[in-house]
XYZ file of C-alpha atoms in Angstrom:
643
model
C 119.505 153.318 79.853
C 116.170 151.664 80.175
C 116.747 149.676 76.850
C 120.533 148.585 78.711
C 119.080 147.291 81.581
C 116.595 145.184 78.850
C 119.339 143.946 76.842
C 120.973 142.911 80.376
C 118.089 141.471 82.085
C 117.106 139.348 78.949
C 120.970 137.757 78.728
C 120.707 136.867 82.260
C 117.723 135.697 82.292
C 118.724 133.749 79.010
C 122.251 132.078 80.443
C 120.072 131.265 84.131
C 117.785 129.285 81.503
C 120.676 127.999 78.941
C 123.855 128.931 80.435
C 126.653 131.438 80.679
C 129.857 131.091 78.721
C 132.799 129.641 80.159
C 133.999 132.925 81.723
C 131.158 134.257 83.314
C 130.212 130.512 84.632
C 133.386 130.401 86.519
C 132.850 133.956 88.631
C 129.421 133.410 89.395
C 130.186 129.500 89.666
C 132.708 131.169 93.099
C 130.017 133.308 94.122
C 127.217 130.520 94.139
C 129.335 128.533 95.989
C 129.669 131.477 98.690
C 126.185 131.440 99.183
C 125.651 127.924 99.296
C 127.590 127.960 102.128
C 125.787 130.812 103.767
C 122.394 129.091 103.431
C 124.095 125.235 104.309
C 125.453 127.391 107.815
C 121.848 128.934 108.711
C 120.077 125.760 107.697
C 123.029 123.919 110.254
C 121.903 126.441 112.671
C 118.466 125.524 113.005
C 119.225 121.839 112.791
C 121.299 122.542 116.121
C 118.767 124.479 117.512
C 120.513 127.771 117.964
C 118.300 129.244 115.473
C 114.854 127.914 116.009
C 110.992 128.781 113.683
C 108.569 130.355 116.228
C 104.787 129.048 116.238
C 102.137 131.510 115.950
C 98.897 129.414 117.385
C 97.544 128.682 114.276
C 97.834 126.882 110.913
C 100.397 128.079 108.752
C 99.921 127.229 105.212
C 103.207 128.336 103.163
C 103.474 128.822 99.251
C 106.925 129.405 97.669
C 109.508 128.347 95.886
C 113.176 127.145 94.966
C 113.537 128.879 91.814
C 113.944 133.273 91.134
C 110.984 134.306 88.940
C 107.075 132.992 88.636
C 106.072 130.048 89.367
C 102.453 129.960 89.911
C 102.653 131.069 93.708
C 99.452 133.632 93.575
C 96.736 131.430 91.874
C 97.892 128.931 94.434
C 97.677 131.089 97.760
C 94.541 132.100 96.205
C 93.035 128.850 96.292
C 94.637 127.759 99.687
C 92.570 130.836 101.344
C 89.956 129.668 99.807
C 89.883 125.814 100.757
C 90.833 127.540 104.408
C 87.457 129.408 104.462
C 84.947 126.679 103.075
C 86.541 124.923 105.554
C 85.658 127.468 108.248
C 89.046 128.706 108.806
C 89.375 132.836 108.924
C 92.117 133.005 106.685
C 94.993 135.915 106.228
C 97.607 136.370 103.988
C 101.095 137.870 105.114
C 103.643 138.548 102.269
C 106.926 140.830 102.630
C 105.768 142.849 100.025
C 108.768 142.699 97.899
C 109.840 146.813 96.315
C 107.317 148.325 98.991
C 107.654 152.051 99.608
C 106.556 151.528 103.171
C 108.488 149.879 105.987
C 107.693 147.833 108.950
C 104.159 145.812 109.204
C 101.531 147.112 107.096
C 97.930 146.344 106.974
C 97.334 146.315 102.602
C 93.673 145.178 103.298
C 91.082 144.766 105.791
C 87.988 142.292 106.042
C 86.276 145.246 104.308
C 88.573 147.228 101.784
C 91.913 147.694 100.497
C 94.111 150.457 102.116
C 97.651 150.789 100.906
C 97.969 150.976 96.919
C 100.611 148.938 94.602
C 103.279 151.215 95.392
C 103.095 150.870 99.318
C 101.983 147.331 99.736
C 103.902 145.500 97.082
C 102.871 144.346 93.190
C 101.527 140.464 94.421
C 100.000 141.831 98.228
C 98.285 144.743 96.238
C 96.753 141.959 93.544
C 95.936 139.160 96.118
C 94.148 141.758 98.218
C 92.281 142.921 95.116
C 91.673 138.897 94.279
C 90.209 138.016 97.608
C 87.992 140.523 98.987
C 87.305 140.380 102.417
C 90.947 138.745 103.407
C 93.177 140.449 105.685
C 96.451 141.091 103.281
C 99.419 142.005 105.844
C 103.042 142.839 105.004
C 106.165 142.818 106.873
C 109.762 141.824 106.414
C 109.317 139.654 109.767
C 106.681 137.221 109.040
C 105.843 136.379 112.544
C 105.225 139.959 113.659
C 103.139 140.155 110.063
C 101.211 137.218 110.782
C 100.633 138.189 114.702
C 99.469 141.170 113.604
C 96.520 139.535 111.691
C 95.910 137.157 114.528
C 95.940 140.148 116.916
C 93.442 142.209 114.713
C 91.207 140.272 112.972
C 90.859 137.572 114.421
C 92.694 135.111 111.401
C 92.138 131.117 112.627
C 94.958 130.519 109.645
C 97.794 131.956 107.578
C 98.905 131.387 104.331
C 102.563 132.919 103.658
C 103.439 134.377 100.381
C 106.602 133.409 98.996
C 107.766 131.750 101.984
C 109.597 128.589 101.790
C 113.408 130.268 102.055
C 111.285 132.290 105.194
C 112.400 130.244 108.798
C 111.419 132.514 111.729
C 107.766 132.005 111.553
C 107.136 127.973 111.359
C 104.944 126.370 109.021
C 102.542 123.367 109.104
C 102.073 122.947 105.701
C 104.889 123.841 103.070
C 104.052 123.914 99.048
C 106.777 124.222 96.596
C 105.969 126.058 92.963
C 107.917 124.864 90.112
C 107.901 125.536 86.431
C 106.818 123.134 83.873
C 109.347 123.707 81.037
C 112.771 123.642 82.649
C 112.065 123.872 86.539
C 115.224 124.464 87.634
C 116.626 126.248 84.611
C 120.770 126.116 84.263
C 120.358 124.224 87.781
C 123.101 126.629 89.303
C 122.815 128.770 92.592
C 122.160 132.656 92.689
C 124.045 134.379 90.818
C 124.778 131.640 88.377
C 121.261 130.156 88.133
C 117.770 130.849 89.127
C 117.973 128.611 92.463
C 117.462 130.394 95.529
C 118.089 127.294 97.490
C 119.970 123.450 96.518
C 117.369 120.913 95.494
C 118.359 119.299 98.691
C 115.861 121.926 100.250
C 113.070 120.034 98.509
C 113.487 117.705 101.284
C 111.274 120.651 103.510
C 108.715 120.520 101.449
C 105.542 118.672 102.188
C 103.830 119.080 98.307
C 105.463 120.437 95.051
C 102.950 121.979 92.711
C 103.999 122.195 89.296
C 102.662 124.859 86.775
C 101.544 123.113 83.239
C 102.263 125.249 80.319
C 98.290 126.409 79.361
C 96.743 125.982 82.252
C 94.405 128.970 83.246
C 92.885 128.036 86.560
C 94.739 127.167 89.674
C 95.016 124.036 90.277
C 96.634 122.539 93.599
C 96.892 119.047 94.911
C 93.307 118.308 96.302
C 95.469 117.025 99.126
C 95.152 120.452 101.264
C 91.279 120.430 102.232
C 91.808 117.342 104.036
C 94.793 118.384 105.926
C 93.184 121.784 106.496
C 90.836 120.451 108.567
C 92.988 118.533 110.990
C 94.967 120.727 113.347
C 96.668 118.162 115.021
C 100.359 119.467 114.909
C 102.315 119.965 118.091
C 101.922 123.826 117.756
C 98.302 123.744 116.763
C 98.530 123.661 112.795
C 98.096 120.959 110.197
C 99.334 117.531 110.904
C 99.868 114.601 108.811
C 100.897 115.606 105.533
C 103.597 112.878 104.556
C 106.586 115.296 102.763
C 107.315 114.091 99.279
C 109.020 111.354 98.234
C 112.391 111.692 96.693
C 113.513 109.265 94.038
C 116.208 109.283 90.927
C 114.968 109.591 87.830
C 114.439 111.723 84.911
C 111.295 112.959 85.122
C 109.573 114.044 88.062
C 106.115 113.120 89.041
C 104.057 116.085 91.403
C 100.760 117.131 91.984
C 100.311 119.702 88.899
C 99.013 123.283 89.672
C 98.811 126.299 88.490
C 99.690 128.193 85.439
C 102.109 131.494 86.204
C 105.227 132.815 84.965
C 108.504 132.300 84.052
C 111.955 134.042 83.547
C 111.683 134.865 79.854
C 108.423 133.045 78.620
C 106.509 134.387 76.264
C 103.370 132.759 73.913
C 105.691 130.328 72.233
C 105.745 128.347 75.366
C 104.184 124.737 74.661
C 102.980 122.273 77.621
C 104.651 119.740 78.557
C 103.155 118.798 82.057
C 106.497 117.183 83.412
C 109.653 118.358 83.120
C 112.928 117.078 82.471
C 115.350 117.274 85.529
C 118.659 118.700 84.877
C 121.860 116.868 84.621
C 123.756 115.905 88.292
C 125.798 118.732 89.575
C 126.889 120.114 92.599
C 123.544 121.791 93.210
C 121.296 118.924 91.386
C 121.597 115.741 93.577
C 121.412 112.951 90.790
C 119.325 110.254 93.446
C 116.443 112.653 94.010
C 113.038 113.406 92.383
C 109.752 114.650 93.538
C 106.841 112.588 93.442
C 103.130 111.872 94.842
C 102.992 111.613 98.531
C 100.259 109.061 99.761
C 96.245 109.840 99.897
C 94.840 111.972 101.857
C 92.377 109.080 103.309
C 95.264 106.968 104.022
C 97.139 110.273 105.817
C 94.463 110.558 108.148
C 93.707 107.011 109.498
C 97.780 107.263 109.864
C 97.411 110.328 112.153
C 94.271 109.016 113.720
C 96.023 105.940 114.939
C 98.046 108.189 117.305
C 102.015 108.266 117.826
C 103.523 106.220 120.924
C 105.783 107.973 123.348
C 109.179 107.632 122.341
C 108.997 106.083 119.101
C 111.651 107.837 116.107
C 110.809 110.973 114.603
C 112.609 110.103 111.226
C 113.377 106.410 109.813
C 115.909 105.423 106.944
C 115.357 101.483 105.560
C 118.295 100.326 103.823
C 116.912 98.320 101.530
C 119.050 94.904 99.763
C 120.525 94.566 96.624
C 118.035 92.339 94.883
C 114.751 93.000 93.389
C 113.188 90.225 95.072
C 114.579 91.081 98.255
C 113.441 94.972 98.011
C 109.933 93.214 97.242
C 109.725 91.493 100.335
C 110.737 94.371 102.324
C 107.386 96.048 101.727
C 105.811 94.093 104.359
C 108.575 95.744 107.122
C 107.784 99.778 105.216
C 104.210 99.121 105.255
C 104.270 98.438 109.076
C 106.752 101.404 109.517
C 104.280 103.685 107.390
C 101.581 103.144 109.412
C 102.783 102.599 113.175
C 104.770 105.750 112.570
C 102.165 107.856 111.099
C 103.917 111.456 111.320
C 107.918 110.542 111.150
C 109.532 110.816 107.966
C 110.104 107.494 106.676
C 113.023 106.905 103.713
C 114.168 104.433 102.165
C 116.943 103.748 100.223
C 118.510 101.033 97.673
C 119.262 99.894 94.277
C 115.832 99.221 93.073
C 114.061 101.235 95.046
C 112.438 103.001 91.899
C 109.864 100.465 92.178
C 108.002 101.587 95.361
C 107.594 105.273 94.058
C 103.899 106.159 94.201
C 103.496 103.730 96.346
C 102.619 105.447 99.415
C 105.289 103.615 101.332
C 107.876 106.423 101.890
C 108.371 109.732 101.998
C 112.182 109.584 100.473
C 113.037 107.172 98.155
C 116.760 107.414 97.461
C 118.954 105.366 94.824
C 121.471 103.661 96.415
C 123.619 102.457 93.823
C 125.423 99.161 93.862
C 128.786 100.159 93.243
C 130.916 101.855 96.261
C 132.136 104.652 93.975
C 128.956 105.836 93.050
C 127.549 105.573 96.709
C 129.890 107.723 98.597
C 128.205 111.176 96.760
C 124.537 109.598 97.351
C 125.492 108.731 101.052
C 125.964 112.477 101.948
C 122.684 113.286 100.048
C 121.098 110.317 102.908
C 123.350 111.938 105.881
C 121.398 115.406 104.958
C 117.905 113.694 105.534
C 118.880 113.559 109.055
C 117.861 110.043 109.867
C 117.607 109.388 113.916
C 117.299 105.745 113.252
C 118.004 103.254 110.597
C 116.853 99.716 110.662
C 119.750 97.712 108.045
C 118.045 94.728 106.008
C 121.279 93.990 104.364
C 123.966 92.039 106.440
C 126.946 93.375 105.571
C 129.532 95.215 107.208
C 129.343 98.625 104.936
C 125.420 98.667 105.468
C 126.247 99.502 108.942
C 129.068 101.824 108.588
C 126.842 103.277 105.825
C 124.431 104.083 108.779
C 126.899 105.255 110.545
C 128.027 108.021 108.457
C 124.375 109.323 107.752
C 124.536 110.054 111.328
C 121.384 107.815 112.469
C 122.209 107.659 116.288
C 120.078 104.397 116.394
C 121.565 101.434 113.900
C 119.196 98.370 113.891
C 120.140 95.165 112.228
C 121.140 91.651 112.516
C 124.763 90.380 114.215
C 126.340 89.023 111.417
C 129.816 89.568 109.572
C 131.601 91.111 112.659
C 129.352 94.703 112.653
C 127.564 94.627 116.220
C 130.314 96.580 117.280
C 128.903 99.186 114.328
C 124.783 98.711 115.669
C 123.392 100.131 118.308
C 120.677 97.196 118.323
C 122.454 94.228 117.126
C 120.088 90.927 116.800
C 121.112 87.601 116.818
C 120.165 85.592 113.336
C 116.797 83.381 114.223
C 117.497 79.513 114.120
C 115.678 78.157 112.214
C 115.847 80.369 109.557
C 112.681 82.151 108.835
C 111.037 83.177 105.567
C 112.845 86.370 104.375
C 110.194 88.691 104.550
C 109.626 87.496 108.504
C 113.187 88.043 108.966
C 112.975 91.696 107.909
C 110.160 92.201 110.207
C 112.114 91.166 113.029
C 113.941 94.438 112.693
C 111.383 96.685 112.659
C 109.984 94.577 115.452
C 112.408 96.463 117.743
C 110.333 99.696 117.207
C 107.561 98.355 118.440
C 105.961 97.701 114.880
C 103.744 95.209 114.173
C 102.677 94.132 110.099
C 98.796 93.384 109.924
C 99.643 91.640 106.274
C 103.149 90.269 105.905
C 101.822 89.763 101.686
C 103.851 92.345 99.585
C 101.157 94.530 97.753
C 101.985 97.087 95.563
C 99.883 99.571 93.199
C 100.262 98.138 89.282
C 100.693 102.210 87.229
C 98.014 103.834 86.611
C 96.473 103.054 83.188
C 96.787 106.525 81.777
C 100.462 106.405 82.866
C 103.404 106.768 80.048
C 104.455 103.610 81.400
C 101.323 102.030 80.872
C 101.324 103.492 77.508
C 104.211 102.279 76.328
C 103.320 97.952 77.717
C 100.130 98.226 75.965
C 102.301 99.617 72.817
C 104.970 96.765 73.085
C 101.905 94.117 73.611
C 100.593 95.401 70.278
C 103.810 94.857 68.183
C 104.237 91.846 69.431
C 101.038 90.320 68.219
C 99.402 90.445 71.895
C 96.469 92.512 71.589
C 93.727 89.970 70.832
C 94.925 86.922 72.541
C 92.519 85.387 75.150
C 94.848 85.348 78.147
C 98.466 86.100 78.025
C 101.322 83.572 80.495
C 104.418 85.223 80.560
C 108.175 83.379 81.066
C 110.825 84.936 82.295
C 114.096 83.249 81.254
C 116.545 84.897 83.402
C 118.283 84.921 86.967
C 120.629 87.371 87.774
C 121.558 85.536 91.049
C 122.973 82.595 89.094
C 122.455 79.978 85.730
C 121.846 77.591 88.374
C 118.315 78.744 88.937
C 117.412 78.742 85.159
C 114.913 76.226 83.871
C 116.486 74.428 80.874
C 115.434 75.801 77.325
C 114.109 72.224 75.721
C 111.625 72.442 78.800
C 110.427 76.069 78.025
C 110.128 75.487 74.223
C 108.108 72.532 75.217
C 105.804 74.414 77.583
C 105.239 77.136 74.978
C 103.595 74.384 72.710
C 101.510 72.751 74.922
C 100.296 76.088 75.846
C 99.747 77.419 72.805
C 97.958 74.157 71.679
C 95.488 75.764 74.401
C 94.474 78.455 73.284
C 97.321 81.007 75.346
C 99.452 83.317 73.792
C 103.332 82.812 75.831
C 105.425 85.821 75.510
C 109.294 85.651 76.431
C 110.779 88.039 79.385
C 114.134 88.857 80.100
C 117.033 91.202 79.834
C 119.389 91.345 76.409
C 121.672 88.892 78.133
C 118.813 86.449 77.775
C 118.554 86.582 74.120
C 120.164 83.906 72.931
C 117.931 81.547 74.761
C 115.024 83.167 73.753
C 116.071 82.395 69.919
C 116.359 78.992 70.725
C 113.010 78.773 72.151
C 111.650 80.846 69.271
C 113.109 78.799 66.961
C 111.075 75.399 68.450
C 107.957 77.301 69.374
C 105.287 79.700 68.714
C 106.101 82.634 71.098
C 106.596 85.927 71.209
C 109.420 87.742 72.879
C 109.830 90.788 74.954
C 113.364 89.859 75.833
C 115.957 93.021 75.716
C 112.737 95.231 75.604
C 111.042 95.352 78.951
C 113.186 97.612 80.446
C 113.181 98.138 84.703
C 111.091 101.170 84.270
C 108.357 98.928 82.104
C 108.636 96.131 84.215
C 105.338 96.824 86.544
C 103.250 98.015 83.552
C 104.677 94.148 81.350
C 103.586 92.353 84.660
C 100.697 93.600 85.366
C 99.248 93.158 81.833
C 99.805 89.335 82.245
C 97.499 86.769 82.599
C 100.202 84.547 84.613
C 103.852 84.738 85.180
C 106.157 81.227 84.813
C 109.710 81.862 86.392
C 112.760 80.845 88.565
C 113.070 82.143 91.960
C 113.267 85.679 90.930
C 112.967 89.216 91.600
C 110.745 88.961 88.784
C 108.289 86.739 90.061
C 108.242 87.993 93.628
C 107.154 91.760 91.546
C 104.589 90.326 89.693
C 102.789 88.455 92.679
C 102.979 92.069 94.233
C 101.185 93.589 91.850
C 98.625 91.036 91.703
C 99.581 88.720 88.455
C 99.236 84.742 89.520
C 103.067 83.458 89.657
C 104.204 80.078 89.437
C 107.633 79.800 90.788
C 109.945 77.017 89.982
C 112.584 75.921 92.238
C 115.930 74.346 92.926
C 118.796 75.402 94.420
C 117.110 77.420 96.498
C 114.508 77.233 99.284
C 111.055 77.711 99.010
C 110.472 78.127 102.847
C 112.946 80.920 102.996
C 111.859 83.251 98.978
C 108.635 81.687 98.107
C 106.805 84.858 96.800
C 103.802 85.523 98.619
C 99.819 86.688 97.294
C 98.686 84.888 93.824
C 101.505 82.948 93.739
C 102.536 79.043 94.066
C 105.835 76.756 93.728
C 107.019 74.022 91.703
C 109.981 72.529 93.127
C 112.067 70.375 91.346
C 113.342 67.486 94.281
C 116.753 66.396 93.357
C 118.738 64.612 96.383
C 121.348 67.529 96.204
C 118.758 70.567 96.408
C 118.484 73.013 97.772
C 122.099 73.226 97.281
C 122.202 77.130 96.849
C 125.168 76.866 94.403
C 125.065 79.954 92.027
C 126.378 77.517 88.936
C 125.091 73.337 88.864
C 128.710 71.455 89.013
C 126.765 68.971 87.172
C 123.839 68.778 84.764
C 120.770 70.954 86.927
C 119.323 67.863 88.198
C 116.544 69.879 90.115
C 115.536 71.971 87.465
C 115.139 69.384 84.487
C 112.901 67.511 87.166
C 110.431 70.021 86.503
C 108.200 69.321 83.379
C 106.372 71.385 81.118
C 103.308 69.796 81.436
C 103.186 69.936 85.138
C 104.077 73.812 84.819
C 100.781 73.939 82.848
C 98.551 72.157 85.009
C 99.891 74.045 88.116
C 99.474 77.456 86.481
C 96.020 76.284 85.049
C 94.457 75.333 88.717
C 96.818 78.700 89.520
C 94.749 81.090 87.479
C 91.179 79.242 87.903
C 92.157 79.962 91.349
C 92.707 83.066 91.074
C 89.690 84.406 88.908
């Protein structure tokens, strides 16, 4: 019988990893979708407030996860009751004690010895108890009573909760999700289909996600905690200030790593891989979320020190534009939000809004893909965040109703296209115009927030970072690695040819700077390759073009000496990250998308510019205007300038 139950342990175990065939898949497919519902009605319940978490008086530190099976939760309550004592803290640990003989609250261990063996206190009570001597261990189905019980008798200053994230009577200050390094969320299917106890959605609760490397012997959790152990600034006297993690699209997700434990399955074959791959978009498996670093722990507390005004929003959504460029100089407006709203949870949400992950900025980052089809799934993923306001930098009509739908009760944006009737603050267009990074600070301006630096500055990746990795390798191929200073050009626009600086004048630019000792390499999307054959063909450059992909983009810039390009989403990146940018103009304004930092303009006077035509109905007077050598000398007093 024993060898049955094996056989049928391993083959679920093996189709929650893998899958199930097509049979099976549909029944438990039914039956995960019962459940979801079950868990979407409670989790509606306490939303409403007709269920609600009760406080206990004291930090609550909470270590779980989203997945059936090890994931490294014991090393890492171990080390959270440490970093609570060194911190002074009189830490206790309530678990349920999961296939206990005993019943009701139980005492497993004492500041002085353990009293209940494996049997009556539970297989992970009896071991942490055995692990940290001296540490109150209670159990109890009801957590509160369990973790009143160590407040009541010894005296415990903090909790940490064992296997607690799907746990909502007792609340929590600080919430840590476990995951798995090789396949985190398995088949990604509910209970009893897949190994998720909860939708990924839930991620959304947690405030760090440790993940468990494959060889890893020590725990190891985000060095985060000891600073937000010490501040017990929360409304019900816990932690306060831990910014929840962000949430982006993507394929692999980026957490704090932590520690090794174990898996459904695993055995010594298992290899590390550090990150996982996320699983493919289902109905369980949101396809515009991913995990990823929430800000410093320095920066989290000069947030919280700064205080919270009376009446200002608990939880923020940014709609972010269409553009690059435009999603560049919205940092300024996120920034402010960040830090004038220390403890809400701030998301934002766009097309390119990949490129502010790790940035500090947010604590959701959601993909909010340009075409309508594709964002009608994402926008109930953004209703579930459970935004009270959201301030609308785009102008149009469905940016509004968008907000709308996600249920933000307060819809800030500018009265244009017919939607006041579709805002809650609607704001009249400023005349003049205004620069459009000033513009977007308007909105936010109606919070009450103030930006100390309207400059967009982001974080270039870190250099051990794949992304890194993989510049430095395309550099290398293309001849880079020993040149004395590097000038990028990008040759595209995606706004419009009208913007693009005629080839002759690039080819001729590459020469005169190569004649100086620079090495030019060409930057731009496939579309952009027959231009950058052309130029190749009169000039000694290198190209890029087709190769520097969205997700290399940062790492390419970065590595630059100087940028050359039209008014771009490009350039307004690079001067972000730091690279000295020299921006030519037409048809378009400088006053209103100059990039701002290490960055100056060229502009190209013609009689009909700016004419902010997308296509030249004649022959791009404004652009040919602009010659190579004065693109040189600019970018040379550009980069003296700039060190």
């Amino acid at each position: 019988m024993s060898t049955r139950r094996s056989q049928a342990q391993a083959r679920l175990l093996h189709g929650w990893e893998h899958g199930f065939s097509s049979g099976p898949t549909a029944v438990m497919g039914v039956l995960g979708r019962g459940y979801r519902g079950l868990l979407g009605a409670r989790e509606w319940l306490y939303r409403r407030g007709v269920l609600r978490s009760r406080p206990l008086g004291c930090p609550v530190v909470s270590v779980g996860n989203l997945t059936v099976g090890g994931t490294g939760k014991t090393p890492a309550v171990e080390l959270a009751v440490r970093t609570l004592a060194e911190l002074g803290r009189r830490p206790a640990v309530v678990s349920r004690g999961y296939r206990r003989r005993t019943s009701g609250v139980q005492i497993v261990a004492d500041t002085a010895s353990i009293r209940l063996d494996p049997e009556d206190a539970g297989d992970e009570p009896f071991l942490l108890a055995r692990r940290l001597p001296g540490v109150p261990v209670v159990v109890g189905a009801n957590r509160h009573e369990a973790g009143q019980a160590a407040v009541d008798r010894f005296g415990s200053t903090a909790i940490v909760l064992d296997d607690g994230f799907q746990h909502r009577t007792l609340a929590k200050d600080l919430e840590i999700v476990m995951t798995r390094a090789r396949r985190p969320w398995g088949n990604g299917l509910m209970l009893p289909g897949g190994p998720l106890r909860e939708p990924l959605s839930a991620l959304a609760r947690a405030d760090l996600e440790g993940r468990a490397p494959a060889g890893l012997r020590g725990p190891r959790v985000s060095r985060e905690l000891p600073e937000h152990a010490r501040r017990s600034r929360r409304r019900r006297g816990g932690l306060r200030g831990l910014r929840r993690p962000s949430l982006v699209h993507g394929r692999r997700p980026r957490c704090p790593r932590a520690a090794r434990a174990g898996e459904p399955g695993r055995h010594a074959h298992h290899h590390g891989e550090g990150l996982g791959a996320a699983p493919a978009p289902g109905p369980d498996r949101p396809a515009d979320l991913r995990v990823e670093h929430p800000p410093g722990a320095e920066e989290r507390a000069r947030r919280v020190a700064a205080g919270v005004r009376a009446g200002m929003p608990d939880s923020v959504i940014l709609r972010l534009p269409n553009w690059l460029g435009d999603t560049v100089m919205a940092v300024p407006a996120l920034r402010a939000l960040r830090t004038a709203l220390p403890t809400a949870r701030i998301a934002a949400a766009g097309p390119w809004v990949s490129v502010l992950a790790e940035q500090g900025l947010a604590d959701v980052l959601v993909i909010y893909p340009r075409a309508w089809t594709a964002r009608v799934g994402v926008a109930d993923s953004v209703r579930r965040l459970g935004a009270d306001t959201a301030v609308l930098l785009p102008n149009s009509l469905e940016a509004a109703l968008s907000a709308w739908y996600w249920g933000a009760g307060r819809r800030i944006g500018f009265d244009t296209g017919g939607r006041a009737l579709a805002l809650t603050d609607a704001l009249p267009l400023p005349e003049p115009r205004r620069h459009q990074i000033d513009e977007y600070l308007l909105l936010v301006e109606t919070l009450g927030v103030r930006a100390d630096d309207p400059t967009p500055r982001l974080i270039p990746p870190r250099p051990e970072s794949p992304e890194h990795e993989a510049a430095r390798a395309l550099f290398a191929e293309a001849g880079l690695d020993g040149a004395r200073r590097v000038i990028g050009v990008h040759l595209g626009a995606a706004w419009g040819s009208s913007k693009l600086w005629p080839v002759e004048r690039v080819g001729e630019f590459c020469r005169l700077a190569s004649a100086r000792g620079d090495a030019v390499v060409l930057l731009g999307t496939a579309a952009d390759e027959p231009l950058a054959a052309a130029i190749l063909a009169a000039s000694p450059a290198r190209s890029l073009v087709g190769r520097d992909r969205p997700e290399l983009l940062p790492a390419l810039l970065a590595r630059l000496g100087a940028l050359v390009a039209a008014d771009t989403g490009v350039a307004h990146l690079a001067a972000a990250l730091g690279t000295p940018v020299l921006t030519l103009f037409g048809p378009t304004d400088p006053r209103l998308t100059a990039p701002r930092g290490p960055a100056q303009t060229l502009v190209g006077d013609a009689p009909c510019a700016p004419c902010f035509y997308r296509e030249c109905p004649i022959d791009h007077p404004c652009m040919r205007r602009i010659g190579a050598d004065d693109v040189l000398d600019r970018l040379s007093a550009l980069m003296g300038a700039a060190g």
